[in-house]
Each structure stands twice: as structure tokens, then as C-alpha cells.
Amino acid sequence: MRLTLFLLLAATLNCLAQNDALDAKNGFKDIRLLSDVTEYSGLSYSKALKDKPQHTLYKAAKGHYESIGDVPIRNLQVYTYRNLIYRIEVLVARDEKLFRSLEKAFGKIKYSMGSQVSYWEGAKVRLTYRPEGKKNVLLTYLAKDINKIIAEDKKKAIDSLTSEF
């Protein structure tokens, strides 16, 4: 009984430590989620997103963010809300070494039957791993707190309109 309890406790602590690793990393390479996009010289403005006001898309500038080790990055896109980075999408060549290194860093991967993606999840960050065709994989880093920030901004806008009456 004690051995079972010890193993369960050890597995739980290991899982929590790996989730902390994802939260501590908080992004891809030197790009941090919920930081100001203007701090990164390796990102260049691409376009404003028409369907979402105050949301913009940035892409990697030439000569920046070209590989993860020896795995080539095919595309890197950074989504922002009021210049705060909330989503980083990295399209890379499919490589078993990359997957194994992600599992080593963040723990065993989970699978969502509903959305059919694999993911790691921390308290602040969610990293999804989704195949794109036969040769590519899309890694998506998502800041969980962005929905709270957007909701607060909408509430402030409503309050400012209310105060004008």
C-alpha cells in the first residue's frame, strides 16, 4: 500500500514539475507569450486580422528563427492582441528527435479526442502538436490568460460607454 501511494505521489510531482517547465519556458526560443512584440527584432509585421479588431499577425524576418537544432522551421507566425503576443505557431519538418525532446522537456503528451490534437498543458501555457500533412508538424504555443485580458478590455469599453450617459 505504501509503495503504491509513493509511486502515485512521485508520478503526480513529476507531472507538476513538467507543467512548471512549460510555464517557465513561456514561449518559443526567445519569444515570450504576453510580452510586447516590438521587443523582438526577428519578427516583422505581416497584416492586421480583419475578423478580429486589435489583432495582428507577425512573421519571422529573413535570417531569424530558421531551425530548431537541425530541424528546419518552414513557417513561424506570431499573433498579437494590442501588441501582446498570445499565440505562436511554428511549422516544422516532422522529426522523431524533435518529438522526443519535447516529451523529455514537458512530459508525456496528452491527446484530445474532440479536437484530435496532442498537447502539453501548464497553468499559463498550452502547447499543441498537430501533424500537417505527411512531412510537417504544427506546434502552437497559446497563452491561456489572453481571454481574460480581452474580456477585461471589453468590460472597460462598456463601462466607458456607460459613463457617458
PDB file of C-alpha atoms in Angstrom:
ATOM      1  CA  MET A   1       0.000   0.000   0.000  1.00  0.00           C
ATOM      2  CA  ARG A   2       2.793   2.413   0.920  1.00  0.00           C
ATOM      3  CA  LEU A   3       4.648   1.607  -2.285  1.00  0.00           C
ATOM      4  CA  THR A   4       1.540   2.341  -4.381  1.00  0.00           C
ATOM      5  CA  LEU A   5       0.985   5.623  -2.558  1.00  0.00           C
ATOM      6  CA  PHE A   6       4.642   6.578  -3.016  1.00  0.00           C
ATOM      7  CA  LEU A   7       4.557   5.814  -6.750  1.00  0.00           C
ATOM      8  CA  LEU A   8       1.342   7.799  -7.179  1.00  0.00           C
ATOM      9  CA  LEU A   9       2.822  10.769  -5.327  1.00  0.00           C
ATOM     10  CA  ALA A  10       6.057  10.593  -7.350  1.00  0.00           C
ATOM     11  CA  ALA A  11       4.125  10.490 -10.646  1.00  0.00           C
ATOM     12  CA  THR A  12       1.985  13.462  -9.583  1.00  0.00           C
ATOM     13  CA  LEU A  13       5.026  15.537  -8.586  1.00  0.00           C
ATOM     14  CA  ASN A  14       6.768  14.639 -11.851  1.00  0.00           C
ATOM     15  CA  CYS A  15       3.712  15.757 -13.851  1.00  0.00           C
ATOM     16  CA  LEU A  16       3.505  19.039 -11.923  1.00  0.00           C
ATOM     17  CA  ALA A  17       7.212  19.689 -12.456  1.00  0.00           C
ATOM     18  CA  GLN A  18       6.856  19.177 -16.201  1.00  0.00           C
ATOM     19  CA  ASN A  19       3.878  21.535 -16.353  1.00  0.00           C
ATOM     20  CA  ASP A  20       6.022  24.071 -14.494  1.00  0.00           C
ATOM     21  CA  ALA A  21       8.716  23.612 -17.156  1.00  0.00           C
ATOM     22  CA  LEU A  22       6.241  24.614 -19.881  1.00  0.00           C
ATOM     23  CA  ASP A  23       5.122  27.649 -17.869  1.00  0.00           C
ATOM     24  CA  ALA A  24       8.745  28.606 -17.127  1.00  0.00           C
ATOM     25  CA  LYS A  25       9.644  28.383 -20.835  1.00  0.00           C
ATOM     26  CA  ASN A  26       6.560  30.523 -21.644  1.00  0.00           C
ATOM     27  CA  GLY A  27       7.082  30.557 -25.391  1.00  0.00           C
ATOM     28  CA  PHE A  28       9.298  29.535 -28.278  1.00  0.00           C
ATOM     29  CA  LYS A  29      13.051  30.202 -28.239  1.00  0.00           C
ATOM     30  CA  ASP A  30      13.388  33.835 -27.050  1.00  0.00           C
ATOM     31  CA  ILE A  31       9.778  34.816 -27.922  1.00  0.00           C
ATOM     32  CA  ARG A  32       7.737  35.033 -24.702  1.00  0.00           C
ATOM     33  CA  LEU A  33       3.956  34.860 -24.528  1.00  0.00           C
ATOM     34  CA  LEU A  34       2.178  38.002 -23.247  1.00  0.00           C
ATOM     35  CA  SER A  35       5.269  40.113 -23.965  1.00  0.00           C
ATOM     36  CA  ASP A  36       5.441  43.138 -26.266  1.00  0.00           C
ATOM     37  CA  VAL A  37       6.050  42.117 -29.887  1.00  0.00           C
ATOM     38  CA  THR A  38       8.068  45.273 -30.558  1.00  0.00           C
ATOM     39  CA  GLU A  39      10.859  43.889 -28.324  1.00  0.00           C
ATOM     40  CA  TYR A  40      11.770  41.274 -30.964  1.00  0.00           C
ATOM     41  CA  SER A  41      13.802  42.380 -33.968  1.00  0.00           C
ATOM     42  CA  GLY A  42      13.427  38.939 -35.584  1.00  0.00           C
ATOM     43  CA  LEU A  43       9.696  39.471 -36.168  1.00  0.00           C
ATOM     44  CA  SER A  44       8.220  41.628 -38.900  1.00  0.00           C
ATOM     45  CA  TYR A  45       4.663  42.929 -39.276  1.00  0.00           C
ATOM     46  CA  SER A  46       2.570  40.922 -41.736  1.00  0.00           C
ATOM     47  CA  LYS A  47      -1.044  42.107 -41.517  1.00  0.00           C
ATOM     48  CA  ALA A  48      -3.979  43.069 -39.312  1.00  0.00           C
ATOM     49  CA  LEU A  49      -6.568  40.342 -38.858  1.00  0.00           C
ATOM     50  CA  LYS A  50      -9.833  41.550 -40.393  1.00  0.00           C
ATOM     51  CA  ASP A  51     -12.188  39.381 -38.356  1.00  0.00           C
ATOM     52  CA  LYS A  52     -10.639  40.393 -35.010  1.00  0.00           C
ATOM     53  CA  PRO A  53     -10.096  44.060 -34.157  1.00  0.00           C
ATOM     54  CA  GLN A  54      -6.763  44.961 -32.500  1.00  0.00           C
ATOM     55  CA  HIS A  55      -5.289  41.575 -33.521  1.00  0.00           C
ATOM     56  CA  THR A  56      -2.234  41.490 -35.784  1.00  0.00           C
ATOM     57  CA  LEU A  57      -0.023  38.861 -37.368  1.00  0.00           C
ATOM     58  CA  TYR A  58       3.768  38.925 -37.418  1.00  0.00           C
ATOM     59  CA  LYS A  59       6.140  36.584 -39.252  1.00  0.00           C
ATOM     60  CA  ALA A  60       9.795  35.693 -38.833  1.00  0.00           C
ATOM     61  CA  ALA A  61      12.150  38.101 -40.593  1.00  0.00           C
ATOM     62  CA  LYS A  62      14.753  36.765 -43.036  1.00  0.00           C
ATOM     63  CA  GLY A  63      17.642  35.143 -41.224  1.00  0.00           C
ATOM     64  CA  HIS A  64      15.750  34.692 -37.938  1.00  0.00           C
ATOM     65  CA  TYR A  65      14.148  31.576 -36.458  1.00  0.00           C
ATOM     66  CA  GLU A  66      15.204  29.242 -39.277  1.00  0.00           C
ATOM     67  CA  SER A  67      15.673  25.982 -37.355  1.00  0.00           C
ATOM     68  CA  ILE A  68      15.259  24.123 -34.087  1.00  0.00           C
ATOM     69  CA  GLY A  69      18.598  22.371 -33.816  1.00  0.00           C
ATOM     70  CA  ASP A  70      18.901  20.605 -37.164  1.00  0.00           C
ATOM     71  CA  VAL A  71      15.123  20.592 -37.841  1.00  0.00           C
ATOM     72  CA  PRO A  72      14.171  23.320 -40.346  1.00  0.00           C
ATOM     73  CA  ILE A  73      11.372  25.745 -39.492  1.00  0.00           C
ATOM     74  CA  ARG A  74       9.124  26.104 -42.524  1.00  0.00           C
ATOM     75  CA  ASN A  75       6.994  28.960 -41.156  1.00  0.00           C
ATOM     76  CA  LEU A  76       6.715  30.964 -37.929  1.00  0.00           C
ATOM     77  CA  GLN A  77       3.698  33.171 -37.186  1.00  0.00           C
ATOM     78  CA  VAL A  78       3.082  35.256 -34.085  1.00  0.00           C
ATOM     79  CA  TYR A  79      -0.423  36.511 -33.240  1.00  0.00           C
ATOM     80  CA  THR A  80      -0.837  39.590 -31.072  1.00  0.00           C
ATOM     81  CA  TYR A  81      -3.594  41.484 -29.309  1.00  0.00           C
ATOM     82  CA  ARG A  82      -2.684  45.136 -28.693  1.00  0.00           C
ATOM     83  CA  ASN A  83       0.971  44.160 -29.308  1.00  0.00           C
ATOM     84  CA  LEU A  84       0.834  41.397 -26.647  1.00  0.00           C
ATOM     85  CA  ILE A  85       1.909  38.034 -28.043  1.00  0.00           C
ATOM     86  CA  TYR A  86      -0.754  35.434 -27.295  1.00  0.00           C
ATOM     87  CA  ARG A  87      -0.134  32.690 -29.880  1.00  0.00           C
ATOM     88  CA  ILE A  88       2.981  31.392 -31.605  1.00  0.00           C
ATOM     89  CA  GLU A  89       2.619  28.927 -34.491  1.00  0.00           C
ATOM     90  CA  VAL A  90       5.714  27.075 -35.657  1.00  0.00           C
ATOM     91  CA  LEU A  91       5.524  24.824 -38.727  1.00  0.00           C
ATOM     92  CA  VAL A  92       8.461  22.405 -38.725  1.00  0.00           C
ATOM     93  CA  ALA A  93       9.529  19.343 -40.643  1.00  0.00           C
ATOM     94  CA  ARG A  94       8.334  16.157 -38.954  1.00  0.00           C
ATOM     95  CA  ASP A  95      11.197  14.701 -36.930  1.00  0.00           C
ATOM     96  CA  GLU A  96      11.169  11.991 -34.277  1.00  0.00           C
ATOM     97  CA  LYS A  97      14.053  13.659 -32.390  1.00  0.00           C
ATOM     98  CA  LEU A  98      12.022  16.848 -32.021  1.00  0.00           C
ATOM     99  CA  PHE A  99       9.044  14.946 -30.603  1.00  0.00           C
ATOM    100  CA  ARG A 100      11.234  13.023 -28.163  1.00  0.00           C
ATOM    101  CA  SER A 101      12.942  16.197 -26.977  1.00  0.00           C
ATOM    102  CA  LEU A 102       9.550  17.856 -26.390  1.00  0.00           C
ATOM    103  CA  GLU A 103       8.424  14.832 -24.368  1.00  0.00           C
ATOM    104  CA  LYS A 104      11.651  14.921 -22.385  1.00  0.00           C
ATOM    105  CA  ALA A 105      11.219  18.623 -21.630  1.00  0.00           C
ATOM    106  CA  PHE A 106       7.463  18.722 -20.952  1.00  0.00           C
ATOM    107  CA  GLY A 107       6.494  15.144 -20.048  1.00  0.00           C
ATOM    108  CA  LYS A 108       4.200  12.623 -21.649  1.00  0.00           C
ATOM    109  CA  ILE A 109       1.923  14.079 -24.291  1.00  0.00           C
ATOM    110  CA  LYS A 110      -1.873  14.054 -23.890  1.00  0.00           C
ATOM    111  CA  TYR A 111      -4.352  13.515 -26.705  1.00  0.00           C
ATOM    112  CA  SER A 112      -7.676  15.324 -27.155  1.00  0.00           C
ATOM    113  CA  MET A 113     -10.262  13.158 -28.893  1.00  0.00           C
ATOM    114  CA  GLY A 114     -12.549  16.129 -29.600  1.00  0.00           C
ATOM    115  CA  SER A 115     -10.055  18.330 -31.403  1.00  0.00           C
ATOM    116  CA  GLN A 116      -7.786  15.431 -32.421  1.00  0.00           C
ATOM    117  CA  VAL A 117      -4.576  17.147 -31.375  1.00  0.00           C
ATOM    118  CA  SER A 118      -1.847  16.164 -28.961  1.00  0.00           C
ATOM    119  CA  TYR A 119      -0.862  18.691 -26.305  1.00  0.00           C
ATOM    120  CA  TRP A 120       1.075  19.601 -23.204  1.00  0.00           C
ATOM    121  CA  GLU A 121      -0.548  21.922 -20.715  1.00  0.00           C
ATOM    122  CA  GLY A 122       0.694  24.113 -17.910  1.00  0.00           C
ATOM    123  CA  ALA A 123      -1.114  26.609 -15.707  1.00  0.00           C
ATOM    124  CA  LYS A 124      -0.389  29.511 -18.105  1.00  0.00           C
ATOM    125  CA  VAL A 125       0.652  27.906 -21.409  1.00  0.00           C
ATOM    126  CA  ARG A 126      -0.735  25.233 -23.720  1.00  0.00           C
ATOM    127  CA  LEU A 127       1.460  23.666 -26.408  1.00  0.00           C
ATOM    128  CA  THR A 128      -0.262  21.664 -29.145  1.00  0.00           C
ATOM    129  CA  TYR A 129       1.412  19.245 -31.543  1.00  0.00           C
ATOM    130  CA  ARG A 130      -0.576  18.618 -34.722  1.00  0.00           C
ATOM    131  CA  PRO A 131       0.523  16.876 -37.931  1.00  0.00           C
ATOM    132  CA  GLU A 132       0.153  18.991 -41.078  1.00  0.00           C
ATOM    133  CA  GLY A 133       0.271  16.591 -43.996  1.00  0.00           C
ATOM    134  CA  LYS A 134       2.850  13.830 -44.134  1.00  0.00           C
ATOM    135  CA  LYS A 135       6.006  15.897 -43.767  1.00  0.00           C
ATOM    136  CA  ASN A 136       5.196  18.728 -41.338  1.00  0.00           C
ATOM    137  CA  VAL A 137       4.108  19.323 -37.760  1.00  0.00           C
ATOM    138  CA  LEU A 138       2.452  22.477 -36.387  1.00  0.00           C
ATOM    139  CA  LEU A 139       3.495  23.490 -32.869  1.00  0.00           C
ATOM    140  CA  THR A 140       1.176  26.082 -31.316  1.00  0.00           C
ATOM    141  CA  TYR A 141       2.047  27.888 -28.087  1.00  0.00           C
ATOM    142  CA  LEU A 142      -1.017  29.577 -26.566  1.00  0.00           C
ATOM    143  CA  ALA A 143      -1.243  31.933 -23.577  1.00  0.00           C
ATOM    144  CA  LYS A 144      -4.289  30.945 -21.539  1.00  0.00           C
ATOM    145  CA  ASP A 145      -4.682  34.382 -19.912  1.00  0.00           C
ATOM    146  CA  ILE A 146      -5.402  36.199 -23.183  1.00  0.00           C
ATOM    147  CA  ASN A 147      -9.147  35.556 -22.912  1.00  0.00           C
ATOM    148  CA  LYS A 148      -9.190  37.285 -19.506  1.00  0.00           C
ATOM    149  CA  ILE A 149      -7.319  40.274 -20.940  1.00  0.00           C
ATOM    150  CA  ILE A 150      -9.722  40.585 -23.883  1.00  0.00           C
ATOM    151  CA  ALA A 151     -12.740  40.253 -21.557  1.00  0.00           C
ATOM    152  CA  GLU A 152     -11.358  42.989 -19.267  1.00  0.00           C
ATOM    153  CA  ASP A 153     -10.831  45.298 -22.247  1.00  0.00           C
ATOM    154  CA  LYS A 154     -14.396  44.706 -23.441  1.00  0.00           C
ATOM    155  CA  LYS A 155     -15.698  45.411 -19.943  1.00  0.00           C
ATOM    156  CA  LYS A 156     -13.683  48.652 -19.800  1.00  0.00           C
ATOM    157  CA  ALA A 157     -15.099  49.699 -23.179  1.00  0.00           C
ATOM    158  CA  ILE A 158     -18.656  49.027 -21.990  1.00  0.00           C
ATOM    159  CA  ASP A 159     -18.013  50.894 -18.725  1.00  0.00           C
ATOM    160  CA  SER A 160     -16.647  53.910 -20.597  1.00  0.00           C
ATOM    161  CA  LEU A 161     -19.741  53.972 -22.817  1.00  0.00           C
ATOM    162  CA  THR A 162     -21.974  53.632 -19.768  1.00  0.00           C
ATOM    163  CA  SER A 163     -20.268  56.557 -18.029  1.00  0.00           C
ATOM    164  CA  GLU A 164     -21.083  58.817 -20.989  1.00  0.00           C
ATOM    165  CA  PHE A 165     -24.835  58.508 -20.426  1.00  0.00           C
TER     166      PHE A 165
END
